[in-house]
Coordinates of C-alpha atoms in Angstrom, one line a residue:
M510 CA 120.2 141.5 116.8
K511 CA 123.1 143.4 115.8
N512 CA 125.8 141.3 114.2
L513 CA 128.6 141.2 116.4
G514 CA 130.9 139.9 113.7
Y515 CA 131.2 136.4 114.3
C516 CA 131.5 134.2 110.9
S517 CA 129.7 130.9 111.0
S518 CA 126.8 129.3 112.3
S519 CA 128.9 126.2 112.5
K520 CA 130.6 127.5 115.4
T521 CA 130.3 125.9 118.8
T522 CA 128.1 127.7 121.5
I523 CA 130.9 127.9 123.7
V524 CA 133.1 129.9 121.4
I525 CA 130.1 132.2 120.7
F526 CA 129.9 132.5 124.3
I527 CA 133.4 133.2 124.9
H528 CA 133.3 136.0 122.2
V529 CA 130.3 137.7 123.8
V530 CA 131.8 138.0 127.1
T531 CA 134.8 138.9 125.9
I532 CA 133.6 142.0 124.1
L533 CA 131.2 142.8 127.1
V534 CA 134.2 142.7 129.4
T535 CA 136.6 144.5 127.1
Q536 CA 134.1 147.5 126.4
Y537 CA 133.5 147.8 130.4
L538 CA 137.5 147.9 130.7
T539 CA 137.8 150.2 127.7
Q540 CA 135.8 152.7 129.5
R541 CA 137.9 152.5 132.6
T542 CA 141.0 153.0 130.5
E543 CA 139.8 156.2 129.1
A544 CA 140.1 157.6 132.6
F545 CA 143.0 155.5 133.1
D546 CA 141.8 153.6 136.0
P547 CA 143.2 150.4 137.3
L548 CA 141.6 147.4 135.5
I549 CA 141.8 144.6 137.9
Q550 CA 141.6 145.0 141.4
L551 CA 143.6 142.5 143.2
P552 CA 143.2 141.6 146.6
R553 CA 144.9 143.9 149.1
S554 CA 146.6 142.4 151.8
T555 CA 145.0 142.6 155.3
F556 CA 148.6 142.9 156.7
T557 CA 148.9 146.5 158.1
R558 CA 152.3 147.8 159.1
T559 CA 152.3 150.2 162.0
R560 CA 155.0 152.6 162.7
T561 CA 155.7 154.5 165.8
R562 CA 157.2 157.8 165.5
T563 CA 158.9 159.5 168.7
R564 CA 159.4 162.8 166.9
P565 CA 158.4 164.7 163.5
R566 CA 160.5 164.0 160.9
S567 CA 162.1 167.3 159.4
R568 CA 161.4 168.3 155.6
R569 CA 162.5 171.1 153.5
V570 CA 160.8 172.2 150.8
I571 CA 162.8 173.5 147.8
S572 CA 161.2 174.9 144.6
V573 CA 163.2 175.4 141.3
V574 CA 161.9 178.8 141.1
D575 CA 163.8 179.8 144.1
F576 CA 166.9 179.3 141.7
A577 CA 165.7 181.7 139.2
A578 CA 164.0 179.2 136.9
K579 CA 161.5 180.6 134.6
G580 CA 159.1 177.9 133.9
D581 CA 158.1 179.3 130.6
G582 CA 158.9 176.5 128.5
L583 CA 161.1 178.8 126.6
H584 CA 164.4 179.6 128.6
N585 CA 166.7 176.8 129.6
D586 CA 166.0 175.9 133.2
T587 CA 168.8 173.0 133.6
Q588 CA 171.0 175.0 135.5
S589 CA 168.2 176.1 138.0
F590 CA 167.1 172.2 138.5
L591 CA 170.8 171.3 139.0
E592 CA 171.2 173.6 141.8
A593 CA 167.7 172.9 143.5
W594 CA 168.7 169.3 143.2
K595 CA 172.3 169.8 144.9
T596 CA 170.9 171.9 148.1
A597 CA 168.4 169.0 148.5
C598 CA 171.0 166.7 148.2
S599 CA 173.6 168.1 150.7
F600 CA 170.5 168.7 153.3
P601 CA 170.4 165.8 156.1
G602 CA 166.9 164.2 156.6
F603 CA 164.3 164.7 153.6
A604 CA 163.7 167.1 151.2
N605 CA 161.6 167.8 148.5
V606 CA 162.4 169.4 145.3
D607 CA 159.0 170.9 143.6
V608 CA 158.6 171.6 140.0
P609 CA 155.6 173.8 140.4
Y610 CA 152.2 173.3 139.3
G611 CA 151.0 175.1 136.0
K612 CA 154.7 176.0 134.6
T613 CA 156.6 174.2 131.9
F614 CA 160.3 173.9 132.7
L615 CA 162.6 173.5 129.6
I616 CA 165.3 171.0 130.7
Y617 CA 168.6 170.2 128.6
P618 CA 170.1 166.7 128.7
V619 CA 171.1 166.0 132.6
D620 CA 173.2 164.1 134.9
I621 CA 171.1 163.8 138.2
A622 CA 173.7 162.0 140.8
G623 CA 174.1 160.4 143.8
H624 CA 174.8 159.8 146.4
C625 CA 172.7 162.3 148.7
K626 CA 172.7 162.9 152.4
S627 CA 168.9 163.0 152.3
K628 CA 165.8 161.1 151.2
I629 CA 164.7 163.2 148.2
T630 CA 161.1 163.4 146.7
L631 CA 161.3 165.0 143.4
R632 CA 157.5 166.3 143.1
I633 CA 156.6 166.9 139.4
L634 CA 153.6 169.0 139.6
G635 CA 153.9 171.0 136.4
T636 CA 155.4 170.1 133.1
I637 CA 159.1 169.3 132.2
V638 CA 159.9 169.5 128.3
A639 CA 162.8 168.5 126.5
P640 CA 164.6 170.6 123.7
K641 CA 162.9 170.0 120.1
D642 CA 166.1 170.1 118.0
P643 CA 168.3 166.7 118.4
A644 CA 171.3 169.1 117.8
V645 CA 171.3 170.3 121.2
W646 CA 172.9 166.5 122.1
N647 CA 175.8 167.2 119.8
G648 CA 178.6 165.9 121.5
L649 CA 176.6 164.6 124.5
N650 CA 175.2 160.9 125.3
Q651 CA 172.5 160.7 122.7
R652 CA 171.0 157.8 125.1
R653 CA 170.0 160.2 127.8
W654 CA 167.7 162.9 128.5
L655 CA 166.8 163.0 132.3
Y656 CA 169.6 160.6 133.7
F657 CA 169.5 159.8 137.6
H658 CA 172.3 157.4 138.7
G659 CA 173.3 156.0 142.0
V660 CA 170.4 158.1 143.9
N661 CA 168.8 155.9 146.7
H662 CA 165.9 156.6 148.6
L663 CA 164.1 158.6 145.9
T664 CA 160.7 159.3 145.1
V665 CA 159.5 161.0 141.9
E666 CA 155.8 161.8 141.6
G667 CA 153.5 164.8 141.8
G668 CA 151.2 164.6 138.9
G669 CA 152.4 166.2 136.6
S670 CA 154.1 165.5 133.1
I671 CA 157.5 164.9 131.4
N672 CA 157.4 165.6 127.4
G673 CA 160.4 164.2 125.4
M674 CA 159.2 166.2 122.0
G675 CA 160.2 163.6 120.4
H676 CA 158.8 163.8 116.8
E677 CA 162.1 165.3 115.0
W678 CA 163.4 162.2 116.6
W679 CA 161.2 159.6 115.0
A680 CA 161.4 161.5 111.8
R681 CA 165.2 160.7 111.6
S682 CA 165.0 157.3 112.9
C683 CA 165.8 154.6 110.2
K684 CA 162.8 152.3 111.6
T685 CA 160.9 155.7 110.2
N686 CA 163.2 155.7 107.0
S687 CA 165.0 152.7 106.1
T688 CA 167.4 154.4 103.6
I689 CA 169.1 156.4 106.5
P690 CA 171.9 154.7 109.3
C691 CA 171.1 154.1 112.5
H692 CA 171.5 156.0 115.5
P693 CA 170.9 156.2 119.0
A694 CA 168.0 158.2 120.5
P695 CA 167.7 159.3 124.4
T696 CA 165.2 157.6 126.9
A697 CA 163.1 160.3 128.4
L698 CA 163.7 159.1 132.2
T699 CA 166.6 156.8 133.1
F700 CA 167.4 155.6 136.8
H701 CA 170.7 153.9 136.6
K702 CA 172.0 151.8 139.6
C703 CA 169.2 153.3 142.2
K704 CA 167.9 151.6 145.1
N705 CA 164.6 152.0 147.1
L706 CA 163.1 153.9 144.4
K707 CA 159.4 154.9 143.7
V708 CA 158.0 156.3 140.8
K709 CA 154.7 157.1 140.7
N710 CA 151.5 159.3 139.7
L711 CA 153.1 160.8 136.4
T712 CA 152.4 161.3 132.8
L713 CA 155.5 160.4 130.2
L714 CA 154.6 161.9 126.8
N715 CA 156.5 161.4 123.2
S716 CA 159.8 160.3 124.4
Q717 CA 162.5 160.3 121.8
Q718 CA 163.1 156.6 122.3
M719 CA 162.1 154.8 125.4
H720 CA 160.1 156.5 128.1
L721 CA 161.2 155.1 131.2
A722 CA 164.0 152.9 131.7
F723 CA 165.2 151.2 134.9
T724 CA 169.2 149.7 134.7
S725 CA 171.1 148.0 137.3
C726 CA 168.4 149.0 139.8
M727 CA 167.1 147.3 142.9
R728 CA 163.6 147.7 145.0
V729 CA 161.7 149.7 142.5
V730 CA 158.1 150.3 142.6
A731 CA 156.7 152.0 139.5
S732 CA 152.9 152.7 139.8
H733 CA 150.1 154.8 138.3
L734 CA 151.6 156.2 135.4
R735 CA 150.3 157.0 131.9
V736 CA 152.8 156.7 128.9
L737 CA 151.6 157.6 125.8
A738 CA 153.0 158.2 122.2
P739 CA 151.4 157.5 118.6
P740 CA 151.5 153.7 117.2
S741 CA 154.0 155.1 114.5
S742 CA 156.6 156.3 117.2
P743 CA 159.9 154.2 116.7
N744 CA 161.3 152.0 119.9
T745 CA 159.1 153.8 122.2
D746 CA 158.9 151.5 124.8
G747 CA 156.7 152.2 127.9
V748 CA 158.8 150.7 130.7
H749 CA 162.1 149.2 130.2
I750 CA 163.9 146.9 132.9
S751 CA 167.3 145.8 132.6
V752 CA 170.0 144.0 134.8
C753 CA 167.3 144.6 137.8
K754 CA 166.2 142.5 140.7
G755 CA 163.0 143.3 142.7
V756 CA 161.1 145.6 140.1
E757 CA 157.2 146.1 140.9
V758 CA 154.9 147.8 137.8
R759 CA 151.2 148.2 138.5
D760 CA 148.2 150.1 137.6
T761 CA 149.4 151.8 134.8
V762 CA 148.1 152.5 131.5
I763 CA 151.0 152.1 128.1
R764 CA 150.0 153.5 124.7
T765 CA 153.0 153.6 122.4
G766 CA 154.7 152.4 119.3
D767 CA 157.0 149.5 120.8
D768 CA 156.6 147.5 123.9
C769 CA 154.6 148.5 126.6
I770 CA 156.8 146.5 128.9
S771 CA 160.1 145.2 128.1
I772 CA 162.4 142.9 130.6
V773 CA 165.5 142.3 129.5
R774 CA 169.1 140.8 130.5
N775 CA 169.9 139.3 133.9
S776 CA 166.7 140.7 135.4
S777 CA 164.7 138.9 138.4
R778 CA 162.1 139.4 140.5
V779 CA 159.8 141.4 138.4
W780 CA 156.1 141.8 139.1
I781 CA 153.7 143.4 136.8
R782 CA 150.1 144.0 137.5
N783 CA 147.2 146.0 136.4
I784 CA 148.4 147.1 133.1
T785 CA 146.7 148.6 130.7
C786 CA 148.4 148.1 126.8
G787 CA 147.9 149.2 123.5
P788 CA 148.6 150.3 121.0
G789 CA 152.0 148.9 121.1
H790 CA 154.1 145.5 120.6
G791 CA 152.6 144.1 124.0
I792 CA 154.3 142.7 127.2
S793 CA 158.0 141.3 126.2
I794 CA 160.8 139.4 127.8
G795 CA 163.8 139.5 125.9
S796 CA 165.0 139.7 123.7
L797 CA 167.8 137.5 125.3
G798 CA 171.6 136.5 123.6
K799 CA 172.1 138.7 121.1
S800 CA 175.6 138.5 119.7
N801 CA 176.1 135.2 121.3
V802 CA 176.2 136.7 125.1
W803 CA 175.0 135.1 127.8
E804 CA 171.9 136.2 129.7
K805 CA 169.2 135.4 131.8
A806 CA 165.6 136.3 133.1
Q807 CA 163.8 134.6 135.7
D808 CA 161.1 134.6 138.6
I809 CA 158.9 137.3 136.5
Y810 CA 154.8 137.1 137.1
V811 CA 152.6 139.2 135.0
N812 CA 149.3 139.1 137.0
G813 CA 146.2 141.6 135.4
A814 CA 146.3 142.6 131.9
Y815 CA 144.5 144.3 129.3
L816 CA 146.0 144.2 125.7
S817 CA 144.1 145.6 122.6
N818 CA 145.3 146.2 119.1
T819 CA 148.6 145.2 120.0
D820 CA 151.6 143.5 117.6
N821 CA 152.1 141.0 120.2
G822 CA 150.2 139.7 123.4
V823 CA 152.7 138.1 125.9
R824 CA 156.0 137.3 124.5
I825 CA 159.4 135.6 125.0
K826 CA 161.8 136.1 122.4
T827 CA 165.6 135.0 122.1
W828 CA 168.4 135.2 119.2
Q829 CA 170.1 132.2 118.0
G830 CA 173.6 131.8 118.9
G831 CA 172.6 133.0 122.6
V832 CA 173.5 131.2 125.9
G833 CA 171.7 131.5 129.3
F834 CA 168.0 131.1 130.2
A835 CA 164.6 132.2 130.8
S836 CA 162.9 130.5 133.4
K837 CA 160.0 130.8 136.2
I838 CA 158.1 133.1 134.0
T839 CA 154.2 133.1 134.5
F840 CA 151.6 135.2 132.7
Q841 CA 148.2 134.7 134.3
N842 CA 144.7 136.7 134.3
I843 CA 145.5 138.3 130.8
L844 CA 142.4 139.8 128.5
M845 CA 143.4 140.6 124.7
E846 CA 141.1 142.4 122.4
N847 CA 142.3 141.9 118.4
V848 CA 145.9 141.4 119.5
S849 CA 148.4 139.7 116.7
N850 CA 150.5 136.7 118.2
P851 CA 148.5 136.9 121.6
I852 CA 151.0 134.2 123.1
I853 CA 154.5 133.4 121.6
I854 CA 157.7 132.4 122.4
D855 CA 160.3 132.9 119.6
Q856 CA 163.8 131.4 119.8
Y857 CA 164.5 132.6 116.5
Y858 CA 164.1 136.3 116.9
C859 CA 165.8 138.2 114.5
D860 CA 165.7 142.0 114.4
S861 CA 168.0 142.9 112.1
Q862 CA 168.2 144.4 108.6
K863 CA 170.1 141.5 107.2
P864 CA 168.9 137.9 107.5
C865 CA 170.3 136.4 110.7
K866 CA 172.3 132.9 110.2
N867 CA 171.2 129.6 111.9
Q868 CA 173.5 129.1 115.0
T869 CA 173.0 125.7 117.2
S870 CA 173.3 127.2 120.8
A871 CA 169.9 129.0 122.1
V872 CA 169.0 130.7 125.3
K873 CA 167.3 128.0 127.2
V874 CA 163.6 128.6 127.8
E875 CA 161.8 126.6 130.6
S876 CA 159.0 126.8 133.1
I877 CA 156.7 129.2 131.5
S878 CA 153.1 129.3 132.6
F879 CA 150.1 131.2 130.8
I880 CA 146.9 130.7 133.1
N881 CA 143.5 132.4 132.5
V882 CA 144.4 134.1 129.1
Q883 CA 141.1 135.3 127.4
G884 CA 140.4 137.3 124.2
T885 CA 140.3 137.5 120.5
S886 CA 143.1 137.1 118.0
A887 CA 143.9 139.2 114.9
T888 CA 145.8 136.4 113.2
K889 CA 145.2 133.0 113.0
E890 CA 147.9 131.4 114.9
A891 CA 146.9 132.4 118.4
I892 CA 149.6 130.4 120.1
K893 CA 153.3 130.1 118.7
F894 CA 155.9 127.9 120.5
A895 CA 158.9 128.5 118.1
C896 CA 161.7 126.7 120.0
S897 CA 165.3 125.6 119.3
D898 CA 166.0 122.4 117.8
T899 CA 169.0 121.8 120.1
S900 CA 167.4 123.7 123.2
P901 CA 163.8 122.7 123.2
C902 CA 161.5 124.8 125.4
E903 CA 160.6 122.3 128.6
G904 CA 158.1 123.0 131.4
L905 CA 155.6 125.1 129.2
Y906 CA 152.0 125.1 130.7
L907 CA 148.7 126.2 129.5
E908 CA 145.7 126.7 131.6
N909 CA 142.0 128.2 131.0
I910 CA 143.1 129.4 127.5
S911 CA 140.3 130.8 125.2
I912 CA 141.7 132.7 122.4
V913 CA 139.3 133.2 119.3
S914 CA 139.1 135.0 116.0
A915 CA 138.6 138.6 116.3
S916 CA 137.3 139.0 112.5
C917 CA 135.9 136.7 109.5
S918 CA 139.4 136.6 107.7
F919 CA 140.1 132.9 108.9
I920 CA 136.5 131.6 109.4
G921 CA 136.7 132.5 113.2
N922 CA 139.0 129.9 114.3
T923 CA 142.3 130.1 115.5
S924 CA 145.1 127.3 115.6
S925 CA 148.2 126.6 117.7
Y926 CA 151.8 126.2 116.5
C927 CA 154.6 124.1 117.9
W928 CA 158.0 123.3 117.3
Q929 CA 160.1 121.7 119.6
A930 CA 157.8 122.8 122.5
Y931 CA 157.1 120.4 125.5
G932 CA 154.9 120.9 128.6
S933 CA 151.1 120.4 129.8
T934 CA 147.8 121.6 129.9
Q935 CA 145.0 121.7 132.5
G936 CA 141.2 123.1 132.2
F937 CA 139.6 124.2 128.8
V938 CA 142.4 125.0 126.3
Y939 CA 141.5 127.0 123.2
P940 CA 143.0 126.7 120.5
P941 CA 143.5 123.0 121.1
S942 CA 147.3 122.9 122.6
C943 CA 150.2 121.5 120.6
L944 CA 152.8 120.7 123.0
L945 CA 154.4 117.8 123.3
S946 CA 154.2 116.0 126.8
N947 CA 157.3 116.6 129.1
D948 CA 157.3 112.5 129.7
N949 CA 158.1 112.4 125.9
F950 CA 160.9 115.1 126.1
I951 CA 162.5 112.9 128.7
K952 CA 162.2 109.5 126.9
Q953 CA 163.6 111.6 123.8
R954 CA 166.7 112.7 125.6
V955 CA 167.2 109.1 127.3
S956 CA 166.9 107.7 123.7
L957 CA 169.7 109.9 122.5
G958 CA 171.8 109.5 125.2
S959 CA 172.2 113.0 125.9
K960 CA 173.4 114.8 129.3
P961 CA 171.3 116.8 131.1
A962 CA 172.1 120.6 130.9
P963 CA 174.0 121.9 133.3
E964 CA 171.4 124.1 135.1
S965 CA 169.4 120.9 135.7
I966 CA 172.0 118.9 137.7

């Protein structure tokens, strides 16, 4: 029998069985992700909406080539794109703006603004590329390339691609060369203050920094996306969500150099489903509370993800000195392969060239669940809960966890680390939990004479 890489005959039968099942399942899922298929088919709702139309909707179709766009990848087609958008925006009813198949359109940094009279569908059938030279952004906002703001009832789709041509930006990043100062870089595709937004069936490539960002948006669905950049590309988050309410990201493949999905300040009602992630930094809530500010993240549900060869698995990270809370967050049905830090809560996060000073205040972390998390860890410490002394983690919950070694470097056994972490478990949990019971936490608070936190009153 071929050696599967397991290290010691003394390991228990159940751990070996879990290893074998994990490898078989991950091999199957890897084959599926090569074609960028959804990984985990969740049950579909049996509820079907019916809509009765009294008359057909009129829809105007506008192509950027109607406004003299060349589509050769060499000429600047920005003005043609803007004129097509302006025409569609002024048309009452429904309008399509088409970026035709088989052509490459060079678009410079651009602001695409609402409010529009029409409900627009931007159909990217061909390719949109950014200028290669960062000098194009001189005198402009260096955090933006394709920037949509104040547009409601917008759909962006089409099966085409958006290429940020980020290689020159990466070479000039302080994350690549620590001897140079840090400068901002553009997010490829940003939606700001948009409502009732759909982004689907697109490929985003090699962004200058983050690929897709939703900021201050409501009611967003992003689905069937491919987000791809080299593992060495700095800060190239796949999907970034900030100050948003009601966001769903599903059936998407993300392989980049940073977080596959990052959910940051003041975001709530976020659903993540059927995600393939890796390489990258995993799925992250935070960072929260940087520079001593108040921030929150709540009502976040991650259900169905396959993570492979990522620096982290599912993570919550906060800065010392921050205020606010991360609450009501669930990570469920997660499969991992060779993932460092598979499950991690870090209230001592510090992404700074200088050491961060110790501070007493902290973003409160509570009511966090990890359910049905399976797979292999590239590090010995598969579960890490590093919580604040003055604001411990409460209400942590582990159910049906099995994370074993991906290699022989630590004799196949994984471990848990807990500091000021309180919660409970159910079912099989490996590595064994180190959580202190919630009852112990309550008793400790009573014995110390501490008052309830304001948010628990």
